[in-house]
Amino acid sequence: MDRTNFIPQSLPADTTEQLEKLCHGARGDILKMTSLAASGHPGGSMSSLEIFALLWSQANVDPAKPLKSGRDRIIVSHGHTSPGVYSVLGALNFFNLHEAVVSFRLAGSDFEGHIERHLPGIELTSGNLGQGLSAAVGMALADRSNGIKNHIWVVAGDGENQKGQISEARRFANKYLLNNLTYIIDLNHLQISGDTADVMPVNLKAEFEASGWDVVETDGHDLNSLYSAIRPEGQKKPRLVLARTVMGKGVSFMENKADYHGMALKKDQLEAALKELQIENNFEELSEERKIFMSSKPESCREEPHYHLLQNRGKSITYGPEHRGDNRSAWGKALVSLAEANENNLPLVFDCDLAGSVKTAEFAAKYPGHFFQTGIMEHHTATMAGCASIADRVVFWSDFGVFAIDETFNQHRLNDINQTNLKVVATHCGLDVGPDGKTHHCIKYVGLLRALPNYRTIVPADPNQTDRAVRHAAANPGNYFIAMGRSKLAVILKEDGTPFFDENYEFNYGEADRFRNGTDVAILAMGPACGNALKAAQILEVGGISTAVYGVSCPTELSEELISSLLNFKHIITVEDHDTETGLGAGLALKLSELGNTPPLTRIGVTHYGMSGEADELYTLQGLQPEQIAEEVIQKLG
Ligand SMILES: Cc1ncc(C[n+]2csc(CCOP(=O)(O)OP(=O)(O)O)c2C)c(N)n1
């Protein structure tokens, strides 16, 4: 079938005919694969089918080179319509159709229940409804920044549009005039619990128009009118296409029945449906193949992710012994320095109304075209920034800790699954935030991030380590979360009084820093707690207790080397401005428990929600001052 790239005004007649045939066959495949798996979502797959077929057959995408730079992008937000997506992509030779039909939802198969970006033709793993538009906005923005003249189409369910994040995404698309973006809603009027208007009425046309979008309505099963509605020619604004469809389209007893949103046909129903479609029923044969599929499993068609990085780390900034500064200022300076070193490959920086506090204002003033003010729309920002980071840009999002992770955990979880390349810089972590009180004390982030295997967490000890950590994240693949407090800190010094993280220091992810040697007790401190731990060690040394002090900047990656270096101490102490149940101490406890027969561990940190007050006062209330740490150690040593 020839690809039009949506250039002709109308769909050529022979293409229409071929697509009708493709959709007819795909309806049979959707029913077969869901019945074979005895689960899945046939109803929405059949209502979105013509949309999928038209997009993947006509847009500038290439089954032979699905990751070709400059391609159009097709994003499916309602990932449960995987049977529809697989049937179309298989029929268009993005991968083997037969394999998809036989092995749908089988453990070990490439063809999972919800679509995955690692498969050819698929841009986003989706299934958490309401995130696809944000993802597409991120990719559209990144493509535009790269000077690519392409088009991005997103397909979503109508029930899905009850989700609040979608209103954040459409506001952003309007503000930044994304006229290369088209959002197609499969308007089948049904969702799991029945009629969308009964479950939660949404006036999609009015809401999108009020946000400055063009809105077009069309018949979602008529390939010719659908073609005109989604053709980008002359598009000046982001466009919503309301595509009227029928759930279960093509099989009379399934049409307009909410039950078939998520119910596979039983054997006799499949027989009746295929008879009506005049498609051969080879269910028994396919079932036999499915039983033995894994024993002769063909090579996977999954693609490894590609990461875009900043090659030039710029010149590190070393803050001298006399410097007292906050880590967030060091981050802001490192960002500008990185940008200056990469002016042909500038990072994109996102802000949620806090640029002054999170120190991205200098970058914003210098590089306004690469700074995006997203307002108080963190859910959208987390997804958008994550997805821009897999569209060939380096992306930083800086926000207060509580908004950067606690508020947006599930968006990061989807980024994690999508193996994005996002660099989150979270300021205002810990009790160190001070007077704003408990709603603003980000004290659980290590635990949350430990739960995301594709996020690396760094908690730098001082401005020098912050500088190196930021440059490291920009130059290395994958998601990073760099956490810092608010207060000014002393520079960590070697015993000779020079900066510990000096000109020769290079940040290596997972490596702990031994600030002081000792033999009786080991104190492991994280981030801003390192300063107090060092002072506590001085007190202990005076009292005759030989104390080693480690800075642990990567609390979710405790190396074997670190653990084995701890085994001969009389006692191990962790100190952190973080919840002790989920932070560094908890992570270390797990590691030690796997070994058995290890020194006793005492975890000092945040044990209950903080309150308003200066950081120092809050530290006193939770036993985090140097004297209190030293006292605790003395007691534990008996
Ligand atoms: C955030 C989120 N909440 C709930 C679900 C569970 N869920 C899966 S599909 C669905 C209904 C979706 O309705 P619609 O968007 O109209 O899709 P269609 O029924 O047309 O397939 C729900 C609630 C989910 N996947 N994601």
mmCIF file of C-alpha atoms in Angstrom, residues 32-257:
data_model
loop_
_atom_site.group_PDB
_atom_site.id
_atom_site.type_symbol
_atom_site.label_atom_id
_atom_site.label_comp_id
_atom_site.label_asym_id
_atom_site.label_seq_id
_atom_site.Cartn_x
_atom_site.Cartn_y
_atom_site.Cartn_z
ATOM 1 C CA LYS A 32 -8.797 -14.382 17.946
ATOM 2 C CA MET A 33 -5.927 -13.036 20.048
ATOM 3 C CA THR A 34 -8.164 -11.971 22.931
ATOM 4 C CA SER A 35 -10.053 -15.282 22.896
ATOM 5 C CA LEU A 36 -6.779 -17.218 22.820
ATOM 6 C CA ALA A 37 -5.530 -15.222 25.820
ATOM 7 C CA ALA A 38 -9.011 -15.375 27.393
ATOM 8 C CA SER A 39 -8.540 -11.716 28.328
ATOM 9 C CA GLY A 40 -7.817 -8.312 26.833
ATOM 10 C CA HIS A 41 -9.847 -5.438 25.438
ATOM 11 C CA PRO A 42 -11.574 -6.177 22.145
ATOM 12 C CA GLY A 43 -14.280 -3.456 22.290
ATOM 13 C CA GLY A 44 -12.062 -0.354 22.191
ATOM 14 C CA SER A 45 -9.639 -2.094 19.838
ATOM 15 C CA MET A 46 -12.453 -2.441 17.313
ATOM 16 C CA SER A 47 -13.659 1.123 17.746
ATOM 17 C CA SER A 48 -10.152 2.620 17.339
ATOM 18 C CA LEU A 49 -9.218 0.332 14.467
ATOM 19 C CA GLU A 50 -9.711 2.616 11.459
ATOM 20 C CA ILE A 51 -7.829 5.382 13.274
ATOM 21 C CA PHE A 52 -4.874 3.076 13.915
ATOM 22 C CA ALA A 53 -4.893 1.694 10.372
ATOM 23 C CA LEU A 54 -5.026 5.101 8.748
ATOM 24 C CA LEU A 55 -2.263 6.551 10.905
ATOM 25 C CA TRP A 56 0.266 3.752 10.666
ATOM 26 C CA SER A 57 -0.348 3.195 6.961
ATOM 27 C CA GLN A 58 -0.272 6.859 5.892
ATOM 28 C CA ALA A 59 2.025 8.766 8.262
ATOM 29 C CA ASN A 60 5.747 9.127 7.688
ATOM 30 C CA VAL A 61 6.767 6.000 9.598
ATOM 31 C CA ASP A 62 8.745 3.133 8.144
ATOM 32 C CA PRO A 63 8.199 -0.497 9.188
ATOM 33 C CA ALA A 64 11.755 -1.255 8.050
ATOM 34 C CA LYS A 65 13.234 1.633 10.076
ATOM 35 C CA PRO A 66 10.788 2.330 12.869
ATOM 36 C CA LEU A 67 13.215 4.577 14.802
ATOM 37 C CA LYS A 68 14.219 6.679 11.783
ATOM 38 C CA SER A 69 15.036 10.228 12.837
ATOM 39 C CA GLY A 70 12.503 12.829 11.673
ATOM 40 C CA ARG A 71 9.635 10.319 11.540
ATOM 41 C CA ASP A 72 6.089 11.212 12.429
ATOM 42 C CA ARG A 73 5.036 9.877 15.809
ATOM 43 C CA ILE A 74 1.897 7.936 16.649
ATOM 44 C CA ILE A 75 1.155 7.647 20.346
ATOM 45 C CA VAL A 76 -1.604 5.495 21.745
ATOM 46 C CA SER A 77 -2.649 6.616 25.187
ATOM 47 C CA HIS A 78 -5.293 3.944 25.846
ATOM 48 C CA GLY A 79 -2.700 1.154 25.865
ATOM 49 C CA HIS A 80 -5.354 -1.458 26.618
ATOM 50 C CA THR A 81 -6.317 -1.358 22.927
ATOM 51 C CA SER A 82 -3.162 -3.380 22.261
ATOM 52 C CA PRO A 83 -5.026 -6.027 20.212
ATOM 53 C CA GLY A 84 -6.043 -3.294 17.758
ATOM 54 C CA VAL A 85 -2.522 -1.839 17.654
ATOM 55 C CA TYR A 86 -0.840 -5.239 17.209
ATOM 56 C CA SER A 87 -3.283 -6.306 14.482
ATOM 57 C CA VAL A 88 -2.585 -3.166 12.470
ATOM 58 C CA LEU A 89 1.182 -3.039 13.016
ATOM 59 C CA GLY A 90 1.444 -6.736 12.221
ATOM 60 C CA ALA A 91 -0.593 -6.355 9.032
ATOM 61 C CA LEU A 92 1.685 -3.465 8.000
ATOM 62 C CA ASN A 93 4.822 -5.589 8.614
ATOM 63 C CA PHE A 94 6.226 -3.736 11.615
ATOM 64 C CA PHE A 95 6.519 -7.208 13.140
ATOM 65 C CA ASN A 96 5.168 -10.690 12.634
ATOM 66 C CA LEU A 97 1.372 -10.613 12.864
ATOM 67 C CA HIS A 98 0.948 -14.332 13.397
ATOM 68 C CA GLU A 99 3.307 -14.256 16.367
ATOM 69 C CA ALA A 100 1.336 -11.415 17.925
ATOM 70 C CA VAL A 101 -1.964 -13.264 17.493
ATOM 71 C CA VAL A 102 -0.675 -16.553 18.873
ATOM 72 C CA SER A 103 1.316 -15.202 21.811
ATOM 73 C CA PHE A 104 -0.720 -12.187 22.980
ATOM 74 C CA ARG A 105 -0.421 -11.885 26.788
ATOM 75 C CA LEU A 106 1.613 -15.083 27.052
ATOM 76 C CA ALA A 107 4.380 -14.945 29.692
ATOM 77 C CA GLY A 108 7.650 -14.262 27.880
ATOM 78 C CA SER A 109 6.022 -13.025 24.658
ATOM 79 C CA ASP A 110 6.834 -9.613 23.171
ATOM 80 C CA PHE A 111 3.131 -8.878 22.938
ATOM 81 C CA GLU A 112 2.042 -7.803 26.385
ATOM 82 C CA GLY A 113 -1.424 -6.815 27.525
ATOM 83 C CA HIS A 114 -0.688 -3.107 27.190
ATOM 84 C CA ILE A 115 1.414 -1.704 24.365
ATOM 85 C CA GLU A 116 5.144 -1.214 24.856
ATOM 86 C CA ARG A 117 7.486 1.319 23.331
ATOM 87 C CA HIS A 118 10.194 -1.269 22.810
ATOM 88 C CA LEU A 119 8.178 -2.774 19.946
ATOM 89 C CA PRO A 120 8.619 -1.441 16.392
ATOM 90 C CA GLY A 121 6.142 1.343 15.602
ATOM 91 C CA ILE A 122 5.183 2.031 19.227
ATOM 92 C CA GLU A 123 6.427 5.280 20.782
ATOM 93 C CA LEU A 124 5.119 4.890 24.327
ATOM 94 C CA THR A 125 4.361 2.151 26.803
ATOM 95 C CA SER A 126 0.935 3.163 28.045
ATOM 96 C CA GLY A 127 -1.833 1.806 30.204
ATOM 97 C CA ASN A 128 -1.957 4.314 33.020
ATOM 98 C CA LEU A 129 -4.692 6.319 31.354
ATOM 99 C CA GLY A 130 -4.373 10.058 30.897
ATOM 100 C CA GLN A 131 -0.650 10.342 30.227
ATOM 101 C CA GLY A 132 -0.470 9.928 26.438
ATOM 102 C CA LEU A 133 -1.201 13.543 25.556
ATOM 103 C CA SER A 134 1.511 14.783 27.933
ATOM 104 C CA ALA A 135 3.940 12.268 26.435
ATOM 105 C CA ALA A 136 3.117 13.456 22.926
ATOM 106 C CA VAL A 137 3.494 17.093 23.944
ATOM 107 C CA GLY A 138 6.973 16.316 25.268
ATOM 108 C CA MET A 139 7.967 14.581 22.045
ATOM 109 C CA ALA A 140 6.441 17.346 19.900
ATOM 110 C CA LEU A 141 8.408 19.952 21.835
ATOM 111 C CA ALA A 142 11.651 17.995 21.565
ATOM 112 C CA ASP A 143 11.161 17.377 17.836
ATOM 113 C CA ARG A 144 10.456 21.069 17.290
ATOM 114 C CA SER A 145 13.606 21.973 19.248
ATOM 115 C CA ASN A 146 15.536 19.642 16.964
ATOM 116 C CA GLY A 147 14.183 21.459 13.904
ATOM 117 C CA ILE A 148 12.234 18.381 12.784
ATOM 118 C CA LYS A 149 9.171 19.144 10.672
ATOM 119 C CA ASN A 150 6.969 16.193 11.520
ATOM 120 C CA HIS A 151 3.535 15.534 12.905
ATOM 121 C CA ILE A 152 2.495 13.874 16.132
ATOM 122 C CA TRP A 153 -0.846 12.126 16.482
ATOM 123 C CA VAL A 154 -2.170 10.829 19.794
ATOM 124 C CA VAL A 155 -5.112 8.457 20.099
ATOM 125 C CA ALA A 156 -7.028 8.169 23.376
ATOM 126 C CA GLY A 157 -10.233 6.731 24.781
ATOM 127 C CA ASP A 158 -13.129 9.009 25.667
ATOM 128 C CA GLY A 159 -13.566 7.724 29.225
ATOM 129 C CA GLU A 160 -9.868 8.336 29.682
ATOM 130 C CA ASN A 161 -10.481 12.034 29.132
ATOM 131 C CA GLN A 162 -12.022 12.349 32.559
ATOM 132 C CA LYS A 163 -8.444 12.450 33.819
ATOM 133 C CA GLY A 164 -7.199 15.830 35.072
ATOM 134 C CA GLN A 165 -3.680 15.544 33.650
ATOM 135 C CA ILE A 166 -5.156 15.895 30.162
ATOM 136 C CA SER A 167 -6.330 19.427 30.920
ATOM 137 C CA GLU A 168 -2.789 20.298 32.014
ATOM 138 C CA ALA A 169 -1.424 18.897 28.759
ATOM 139 C CA ARG A 170 -3.860 20.737 26.520
ATOM 140 C CA ARG A 171 -3.122 24.070 28.234
ATOM 141 C CA PHE A 172 0.567 23.548 27.691
ATOM 142 C CA ALA A 173 0.072 22.594 24.016
ATOM 143 C CA ASN A 174 -1.903 25.792 23.512
ATOM 144 C CA LYS A 175 0.575 28.025 25.341
ATOM 145 C CA TYR A 176 3.465 26.701 23.279
ATOM 146 C CA LEU A 177 1.403 26.611 20.064
ATOM 147 C CA LEU A 178 2.076 23.003 19.150
ATOM 148 C CA ASN A 179 0.535 23.064 15.689
ATOM 149 C CA ASN A 180 2.252 19.769 14.854
ATOM 150 C CA LEU A 181 0.006 17.943 17.315
ATOM 151 C CA THR A 182 -3.342 16.215 16.740
ATOM 152 C CA TYR A 183 -5.271 14.493 19.518
ATOM 153 C CA ILE A 184 -7.809 11.939 18.335
ATOM 154 C CA ILE A 185 -10.412 10.772 20.818
ATOM 155 C CA ASP A 186 -12.188 7.498 20.120
ATOM 156 C CA LEU A 187 -15.680 8.672 21.007
ATOM 157 C CA ASN A 188 -17.440 5.352 21.539
ATOM 158 C CA HIS A 189 -19.327 6.743 24.554
ATOM 159 C CA LEU A 190 -18.563 3.679 26.659
ATOM 160 C CA GLN A 191 -16.127 2.770 29.408
ATOM 161 C CA ILE A 192 -15.965 -0.060 31.972
ATOM 162 C CA SER A 193 -18.947 1.060 34.051
ATOM 163 C CA GLY A 194 -21.153 2.013 31.117
ATOM 164 C CA ASP A 195 -22.012 5.267 29.393
ATOM 165 C CA THR A 196 -19.251 7.875 29.737
ATOM 166 C CA ALA A 197 -21.901 10.584 30.257
ATOM 167 C CA ASP A 198 -23.258 8.706 33.282
ATOM 168 C CA VAL A 199 -19.879 7.786 34.739
ATOM 169 C CA MET A 200 -18.540 11.340 34.567
ATOM 170 C CA PRO A 201 -19.796 13.836 32.001
ATOM 171 C CA VAL A 202 -17.117 15.799 30.167
ATOM 172 C CA ASN A 203 -17.808 18.389 27.469
ATOM 173 C CA LEU A 204 -14.735 17.649 25.403
ATOM 174 C CA LYS A 205 -15.483 20.094 22.591
ATOM 175 C CA ALA A 206 -16.109 23.018 24.937
ATOM 176 C CA GLU A 207 -13.141 22.228 27.169
ATOM 177 C CA PHE A 208 -10.648 21.965 24.316
ATOM 178 C CA GLU A 209 -12.040 25.032 22.553
ATOM 179 C CA ALA A 210 -11.784 26.980 25.795
ATOM 180 C CA SER A 211 -8.112 25.974 25.909
ATOM 181 C CA GLY A 212 -7.539 27.421 22.445
ATOM 182 C CA TRP A 213 -7.619 24.208 20.387
ATOM 183 C CA ASP A 214 -9.282 23.645 17.038
ATOM 184 C CA VAL A 215 -11.925 20.950 17.319
ATOM 185 C CA VAL A 216 -13.073 18.802 14.406
ATOM 186 C CA GLU A 217 -15.743 16.104 14.510
ATOM 187 C CA THR A 218 -15.832 13.113 12.230
ATOM 188 C CA ASP A 219 -17.022 9.562 11.712
ATOM 189 C CA GLY A 220 -14.211 7.442 13.185
ATOM 190 C CA HIS A 221 -14.987 4.436 10.993
ATOM 191 C CA ASP A 222 -15.193 6.301 7.674
ATOM 192 C CA LEU A 223 -11.634 6.275 6.371
ATOM 193 C CA ASN A 224 -12.206 9.159 3.966
ATOM 194 C CA SER A 225 -13.693 11.616 6.443
ATOM 195 C CA LEU A 226 -11.208 10.514 9.085
ATOM 196 C CA TYR A 227 -8.387 11.189 6.623
ATOM 197 C CA SER A 228 -9.591 14.782 6.055
ATOM 198 C CA ALA A 229 -10.020 15.375 9.790
ATOM 199 C CA ILE A 230 -6.540 14.244 10.792
ATOM 200 C CA ARG A 231 -4.625 15.586 7.785
ATOM 201 C CA PRO A 232 -2.245 18.234 9.157
ATOM 202 C CA GLU A 233 -2.189 20.550 6.110
ATOM 203 C CA GLY A 234 -2.696 24.187 7.145
ATOM 204 C CA GLN A 235 -2.930 23.346 10.841
ATOM 205 C CA LYS A 236 -2.281 26.477 12.893
ATOM 206 C CA LYS A 237 -3.111 25.215 16.379
ATOM 207 C CA PRO A 238 -3.156 21.926 18.250
ATOM 208 C CA ARG A 239 -6.195 20.059 16.992
ATOM 209 C CA LEU A 240 -8.687 17.761 18.674
ATOM 210 C CA VAL A 241 -10.459 15.243 16.447
ATOM 211 C CA LEU A 242 -13.598 13.810 18.002
ATOM 212 C CA ALA A 243 -13.987 10.551 16.133
ATOM 213 C CA ARG A 244 -17.470 9.092 16.577
ATOM 214 C CA THR A 245 -17.119 5.325 16.816
ATOM 215 C CA VAL A 246 -18.908 2.203 17.962
ATOM 216 C CA MET A 247 -17.473 -0.054 20.633
ATOM 217 C CA GLY A 248 -17.133 -3.580 19.255
ATOM 218 C CA LYS A 249 -17.679 -2.267 15.695
ATOM 219 C CA GLY A 250 -18.245 -4.977 13.094
ATOM 220 C CA VAL A 251 -19.843 -7.707 15.192
ATOM 221 C CA SER A 252 -23.539 -7.093 15.754
ATOM 222 C CA PHE A 253 -23.840 -8.628 19.221
ATOM 223 C CA MET A 254 -20.754 -6.738 20.486
ATOM 224 C CA GLU A 255 -21.643 -3.302 19.171
ATOM 225 C CA ASN A 256 -22.325 -0.611 21.762
ATOM 226 C CA LYS A 257 -21.944 -3.054 24.674
#
